[in-house]
Amino acid sequence: MSLLSFCQWLQSTDFFTAIRGSWYVYPIVMSTHLAGIALFGGMIVVTDLRLLGITMRKRPVADVIRQLRPLKWIGLAIIATCGILMFGSKAEEYYFNTFFRTKLVILTLLGVHALVFRNRVYRRAAEFDTTGRIPGQAKLAASLSLLLWTGMVIAGRGIGYIEPPIGIHAAIPGPYRSMAPPVRYSGAPAPAADGGGSATS
Amino acid sequence: MFLAEANPLNASELIFPTLECIHIAGFAILVGTIAIVDFRLLGVGMRQQTSAELARDLGPWTLFGLVLMLFSGPLMFSSDPDMYYLNRSFQIKMALLLVAIIFNYTIHRRVALKGASPPKSKLVACVSMLLWVGVIFGGIFIAFI
């Protein structure tokens, strides 16, 4: 079974067909994804900025890292679950989406980042507090983390801007709505009056 | 009457998505720093520090996030004011946003800095998080209703 046919099978399951068929489930899942980023993403930023010596300088590095770790894992679980739900409901469209592929590559790099720096930096934070000096390696880890997570945001937002290949939805049961928002820039044709189904307003 | 076509923001297809990314990074900083204080008020997360210490440490970053939002948000609004103005989800979002900002700099700030009884602290933390999550839901639903 190829990856593409797996994606086609996945989105045709009853569960993901139901998600796709409801007008409100997909936006609720997306909102929860973004709410997770809001409540827990700031913890990544704060940890990285602490390692860079920019914020919370009066608090021990080890305190910041150790105390935020469990919450960050909870956040990741919420965000990833919502991400999988969004992917599954439109798996074929995501499969072709360049920004989604980019996001998966960045996610893999974040995994490599964790493998490389966990023991070298994050589990040695107490040493930094004892010596009062944050080594260059820790600052490198923090900078890369900020860079990669910024990339995740950009790639994530980019997903919604790519039109799916024409005709890939023919086999999908139930209503289907592209993730791509109405085009706004003046170089393009004017959006349709009912673009995005605003008939309720 | 406003014409979306006359707004220079709409001259390039890259400007709007760039503003959206600034908006997302901005609320991760704005809401994320408030949430660290909220979780502390709930008794989880950074318990070695007091809520007052956290609020003072993170206050400038909350403000920085708010500035990013108040920069990127109105610019996105200007790309298509008629659509946003009439959008029910946008209207609810703006109402929640106003309440959330006022709440953050009045009751939330006072409880975080001066302390309160545990039930009151927890209630304030829950209201704060619900308001900000509500703002985010309102923002996403703009594109779906």
PDB file of N, CA and C in Angstrom, chain B residues 59-113:
ATOM      1  N   GLY B  59       5.647  40.139  32.597  1.00  0.00           N
ATOM      2  CA  GLY B  59       4.829  41.289  32.193  1.00  0.00           C
ATOM      3  C   GLY B  59       5.303  41.980  30.919  1.00  0.00           C
ATOM      4  N   PRO B  60       6.612  42.296  30.814  1.00  0.00           N
ATOM      5  CA  PRO B  60       7.084  42.962  29.588  1.00  0.00           C
ATOM      6  C   PRO B  60       6.853  42.115  28.339  1.00  0.00           C
ATOM      7  N   TRP B  61       6.956  40.779  28.482  1.00  0.00           N
ATOM      8  CA  TRP B  61       6.756  39.905  27.316  1.00  0.00           C
ATOM      9  C   TRP B  61       5.290  39.817  26.944  1.00  0.00           C
ATOM     10  N   THR B  62       4.411  39.854  27.951  1.00  0.00           N
ATOM     11  CA  THR B  62       2.981  39.905  27.660  1.00  0.00           C
ATOM     12  C   THR B  62       2.676  41.161  26.844  1.00  0.00           C
ATOM     13  N   LEU B  63       3.257  42.272  27.274  1.00  0.00           N
ATOM     14  CA  LEU B  63       3.045  43.543  26.582  1.00  0.00           C
ATOM     15  C   LEU B  63       3.612  43.490  25.164  1.00  0.00           C
ATOM     16  N   PHE B  64       4.786  42.864  25.025  1.00  0.00           N
ATOM     17  CA  PHE B  64       5.397  42.708  23.703  1.00  0.00           C
ATOM     18  C   PHE B  64       4.471  41.913  22.771  1.00  0.00           C
ATOM     19  N   GLY B  65       3.925  40.812  23.300  1.00  0.00           N
ATOM     20  CA  GLY B  65       2.978  40.011  22.511  1.00  0.00           C
ATOM     21  C   GLY B  65       1.753  40.828  22.123  1.00  0.00           C
ATOM     22  N   LEU B  66       1.254  41.627  23.074  1.00  0.00           N
ATOM     23  CA  LEU B  66       0.068  42.458  22.818  1.00  0.00           C
ATOM     24  C   LEU B  66       0.358  43.476  21.721  1.00  0.00           C
ATOM     25  N   VAL B  67       1.560  44.065  21.749  1.00  0.00           N
ATOM     26  CA  VAL B  67       1.940  45.031  20.711  1.00  0.00           C
ATOM     27  C   VAL B  67       1.964  44.353  19.338  1.00  0.00           C
ATOM     28  N   LEU B  68       2.517  43.128  19.266  1.00  0.00           N
ATOM     29  CA  LEU B  68       2.523  42.389  17.992  1.00  0.00           C
ATOM     30  C   LEU B  68       1.089  42.159  17.489  1.00  0.00           C
ATOM     31  N   MET B  69       0.181  41.833  18.424  1.00  0.00           N
ATOM     32  CA  MET B  69      -1.221  41.582  18.043  1.00  0.00           C
ATOM     33  C   MET B  69      -1.878  42.857  17.542  1.00  0.00           C
ATOM     34  N   LEU B  70      -1.646  43.963  18.279  1.00  0.00           N
ATOM     35  CA  LEU B  70      -2.324  45.213  17.936  1.00  0.00           C
ATOM     36  C   LEU B  70      -1.697  45.852  16.697  1.00  0.00           C
ATOM     37  N   PHE B  71      -0.533  45.338  16.290  1.00  0.00           N
ATOM     38  CA  PHE B  71       0.072  45.765  15.032  1.00  0.00           C
ATOM     39  C   PHE B  71      -0.488  44.929  13.879  1.00  0.00           C
ATOM     40  N   SER B  72      -0.448  43.596  14.028  1.00  0.00           N
ATOM     41  CA  SER B  72      -0.834  42.726  12.912  1.00  0.00           C
ATOM     42  C   SER B  72      -2.354  42.647  12.733  1.00  0.00           C
ATOM     43  N   GLY B  73      -3.101  42.663  13.847  1.00  0.00           N
ATOM     44  CA  GLY B  73      -4.557  42.508  13.768  1.00  0.00           C
ATOM     45  C   GLY B  73      -5.234  43.603  12.943  1.00  0.00           C
ATOM     46  N   PRO B  74      -5.067  44.878  13.341  1.00  0.00           N
ATOM     47  CA  PRO B  74      -5.720  45.955  12.581  1.00  0.00           C
ATOM     48  C   PRO B  74      -5.293  45.991  11.109  1.00  0.00           C
ATOM     49  N   LEU B  75      -4.035  45.636  10.816  1.00  0.00           N
ATOM     50  CA  LEU B  75      -3.613  45.609   9.411  1.00  0.00           C
ATOM     51  C   LEU B  75      -4.386  44.543   8.638  1.00  0.00           C
ATOM     52  N   MET B  76      -4.578  43.362   9.267  1.00  0.00           N
ATOM     53  CA  MET B  76      -5.363  42.314   8.595  1.00  0.00           C
ATOM     54  C   MET B  76      -6.807  42.779   8.419  1.00  0.00           C
ATOM     55  N   PHE B  77      -7.334  43.443   9.458  1.00  0.00           N
ATOM     56  CA  PHE B  77      -8.689  43.980   9.378  1.00  0.00           C
ATOM     57  C   PHE B  77      -8.820  44.922   8.180  1.00  0.00           C
ATOM     58  N   SER B  78      -7.783  45.745   7.976  1.00  0.00           N
ATOM     59  CA  SER B  78      -7.852  46.755   6.911  1.00  0.00           C
ATOM     60  C   SER B  78      -7.859  46.131   5.517  1.00  0.00           C
ATOM     61  N   SER B  79      -7.463  44.839   5.413  1.00  0.00           N
ATOM     62  CA  SER B  79      -7.435  44.216   4.090  1.00  0.00           C
ATOM     63  C   SER B  79      -8.844  43.996   3.547  1.00  0.00           C
ATOM     64  N   ASP B  80      -9.818  43.911   4.442  1.00  0.00           N
ATOM     65  CA  ASP B  80     -11.199  43.673   4.000  1.00  0.00           C
ATOM     66  C   ASP B  80     -12.170  44.079   5.112  1.00  0.00           C
ATOM     67  N   PRO B  81     -12.230  45.393   5.426  1.00  0.00           N
ATOM     68  CA  PRO B  81     -12.975  45.852   6.612  1.00  0.00           C
ATOM     69  C   PRO B  81     -14.452  45.466   6.584  1.00  0.00           C
ATOM     70  N   ASP B  82     -15.087  45.558   5.409  1.00  0.00           N
ATOM     71  CA  ASP B  82     -16.514  45.253   5.339  1.00  0.00           C
ATOM     72  C   ASP B  82     -16.802  43.826   5.767  1.00  0.00           C
ATOM     73  N   MET B  83     -15.945  42.899   5.284  1.00  0.00           N
ATOM     74  CA  MET B  83     -16.152  41.490   5.621  1.00  0.00           C
ATOM     75  C   MET B  83     -16.023  41.281   7.126  1.00  0.00           C
ATOM     76  N   TYR B  84     -14.946  41.836   7.716  1.00  0.00           N
ATOM     77  CA  TYR B  84     -14.738  41.624   9.152  1.00  0.00           C
ATOM     78  C   TYR B  84     -15.843  42.269   9.980  1.00  0.00           C
ATOM     79  N   TYR B  85     -16.189  43.506   9.620  1.00  0.00           N
ATOM     80  CA  TYR B  85     -17.170  44.261  10.403  1.00  0.00           C
ATOM     81  C   TYR B  85     -18.489  43.519  10.504  1.00  0.00           C
ATOM     82  N   LEU B  86     -18.864  42.863   9.408  1.00  0.00           N
ATOM     83  CA  LEU B  86     -20.156  42.185   9.378  1.00  0.00           C
ATOM     84  C   LEU B  86     -20.077  40.745   9.868  1.00  0.00           C
ATOM     85  N   ASN B  87     -18.862  40.253  10.107  1.00  0.00           N
ATOM     86  CA  ASN B  87     -18.686  38.845  10.482  1.00  0.00           C
ATOM     87  C   ASN B  87     -19.035  38.633  11.959  1.00  0.00           C
ATOM     88  N   ARG B  88     -20.029  37.791  12.220  1.00  0.00           N
ATOM     89  CA  ARG B  88     -20.506  37.594  13.597  1.00  0.00           C
ATOM     90  C   ARG B  88     -19.380  37.113  14.515  1.00  0.00           C
ATOM     91  N   SER B  89     -18.554  36.194  13.992  1.00  0.00           N
ATOM     92  CA  SER B  89     -17.464  35.654  14.808  1.00  0.00           C
ATOM     93  C   SER B  89     -16.447  36.756  15.149  1.00  0.00           C
ATOM     94  N   PHE B  90     -16.190  37.640  14.179  1.00  0.00           N
ATOM     95  CA  PHE B  90     -15.269  38.754  14.433  1.00  0.00           C
ATOM     96  C   PHE B  90     -15.829  39.680  15.517  1.00  0.00           C
ATOM     97  N   GLN B  91     -17.142  39.935  15.448  1.00  0.00           N
ATOM     98  CA  GLN B  91     -17.767  40.813  16.450  1.00  0.00           C
ATOM     99  C   GLN B  91     -17.631  40.218  17.846  1.00  0.00           C
ATOM    100  N   ILE B  92     -17.890  38.903  17.953  1.00  0.00           N
ATOM    101  CA  ILE B  92     -17.767  38.242  19.259  1.00  0.00           C
ATOM    102  C   ILE B  92     -16.315  38.272  19.718  1.00  0.00           C
ATOM    103  N   LYS B  93     -15.394  38.030  18.770  1.00  0.00           N
ATOM    104  CA  LYS B  93     -13.975  38.040  19.121  1.00  0.00           C
ATOM    105  C   LYS B  93     -13.563  39.392  19.690  1.00  0.00           C
ATOM    106  N   MET B  94     -13.991  40.476  19.053  1.00  0.00           N
ATOM    107  CA  MET B  94     -13.611  41.808  19.521  1.00  0.00           C
ATOM    108  C   MET B  94     -14.171  42.093  20.913  1.00  0.00           C
ATOM    109  N   ALA B  95     -15.417  41.654  21.151  1.00  0.00           N
ATOM    110  CA  ALA B  95     -16.011  41.853  22.474  1.00  0.00           C
ATOM    111  C   ALA B  95     -15.220  41.083  23.526  1.00  0.00           C
ATOM    112  N   LEU B  96     -14.897  39.801  23.223  1.00  0.00           N
ATOM    113  CA  LEU B  96     -14.124  38.981  24.167  1.00  0.00           C
ATOM    114  C   LEU B  96     -12.729  39.563  24.379  1.00  0.00           C
ATOM    115  N   LEU B  97     -12.124  40.069  23.297  1.00  0.00           N
ATOM    116  CA  LEU B  97     -10.775  40.634  23.381  1.00  0.00           C
ATOM    117  C   LEU B  97     -10.755  41.834  24.319  1.00  0.00           C
ATOM    118  N   LEU B  98     -11.763  42.692  24.168  1.00  0.00           N
ATOM    119  CA  LEU B  98     -11.843  43.879  25.029  1.00  0.00           C
ATOM    120  C   LEU B  98     -11.946  43.458  26.496  1.00  0.00           C
ATOM    121  N   VAL B  99     -12.838  42.501  26.768  1.00  0.00           N
ATOM    122  CA  VAL B  99     -13.007  42.017  28.139  1.00  0.00           C
ATOM    123  C   VAL B  99     -11.705  41.373  28.632  1.00  0.00           C
ATOM    124  N   ALA B 100     -11.054  40.566  27.758  1.00  0.00           N
ATOM    125  CA  ALA B 100      -9.836  39.840  28.161  1.00  0.00           C
ATOM    126  C   ALA B 100      -8.707  40.810  28.513  1.00  0.00           C
ATOM    127  N   ILE B 101      -8.538  41.870  27.713  1.00  0.00           N
ATOM    128  CA  ILE B 101      -7.463  42.836  27.980  1.00  0.00           C
ATOM    129  C   ILE B 101      -7.745  43.589  29.276  1.00  0.00           C
ATOM    130  N   ILE B 102      -8.990  44.055  29.437  1.00  0.00           N
ATOM    131  CA  ILE B 102      -9.337  44.784  30.670  1.00  0.00           C
ATOM    132  C   ILE B 102      -9.177  43.875  31.878  1.00  0.00           C
ATOM    133  N   PHE B 103      -9.680  42.649  31.763  1.00  0.00           N
ATOM    134  CA  PHE B 103      -9.580  41.691  32.871  1.00  0.00           C
ATOM    135  C   PHE B 103      -8.120  41.444  33.233  1.00  0.00           C
ATOM    136  N   ASN B 104      -7.259  41.296  32.199  1.00  0.00           N
ATOM    137  CA  ASN B 104      -5.848  40.989  32.438  1.00  0.00           C
ATOM    138  C   ASN B 104      -5.146  42.094  33.209  1.00  0.00           C
ATOM    139  N   TYR B 105      -5.463  43.346  32.862  1.00  0.00           N
ATOM    140  CA  TYR B 105      -4.738  44.453  33.498  1.00  0.00           C
ATOM    141  C   TYR B 105      -5.438  45.004  34.733  1.00  0.00           C
ATOM    142  N   THR B 106      -6.546  44.402  35.137  1.00  0.00           N
ATOM    143  CA  THR B 106      -7.199  44.836  36.377  1.00  0.00           C
ATOM    144  C   THR B 106      -7.216  43.678  37.379  1.00  0.00           C
ATOM    145  N   ILE B 107      -8.267  42.874  37.330  1.00  0.00           N
ATOM    146  CA  ILE B 107      -8.460  41.813  38.332  1.00  0.00           C
ATOM    147  C   ILE B 107      -7.304  40.801  38.304  1.00  0.00           C
ATOM    148  N   HIS B 108      -6.950  40.330  37.083  1.00  0.00           N
ATOM    149  CA  HIS B 108      -5.910  39.309  36.956  1.00  0.00           C
ATOM    150  C   HIS B 108      -4.585  39.808  37.512  1.00  0.00           C
ATOM    151  N   ARG B 109      -4.239  41.041  37.163  1.00  0.00           N
ATOM    152  CA  ARG B 109      -2.983  41.637  37.607  1.00  0.00           C
ATOM    153  C   ARG B 109      -2.946  41.768  39.133  1.00  0.00           C
ATOM    154  N   ARG B 110      -4.092  42.232  39.700  1.00  0.00           N
ATOM    155  CA  ARG B 110      -4.137  42.439  41.141  1.00  0.00           C
ATOM    156  C   ARG B 110      -3.983  41.115  41.891  1.00  0.00           C
ATOM    157  N   VAL B 111      -4.700  40.091  41.416  1.00  0.00           N
ATOM    158  CA  VAL B 111      -4.636  38.779  42.083  1.00  0.00           C
ATOM    159  C   VAL B 111      -3.243  38.170  41.948  1.00  0.00           C
ATOM    160  N   ALA B 112      -2.629  38.301  40.760  1.00  0.00           N
ATOM    161  CA  ALA B 112      -1.297  37.720  40.552  1.00  0.00           C
ATOM    162  C   ALA B 112      -0.252  38.417  41.423  1.00  0.00           C
ATOM    163  N   LEU B 113      -0.345  39.737  41.536  1.00  0.00           N
ATOM    164  CA  LEU B 113       0.687  40.488  42.273  1.00  0.00           C
ATOM    165  C   LEU B 113       0.466  40.468  43.777  1.00  0.00           C
TER     166      LEU B 113
END
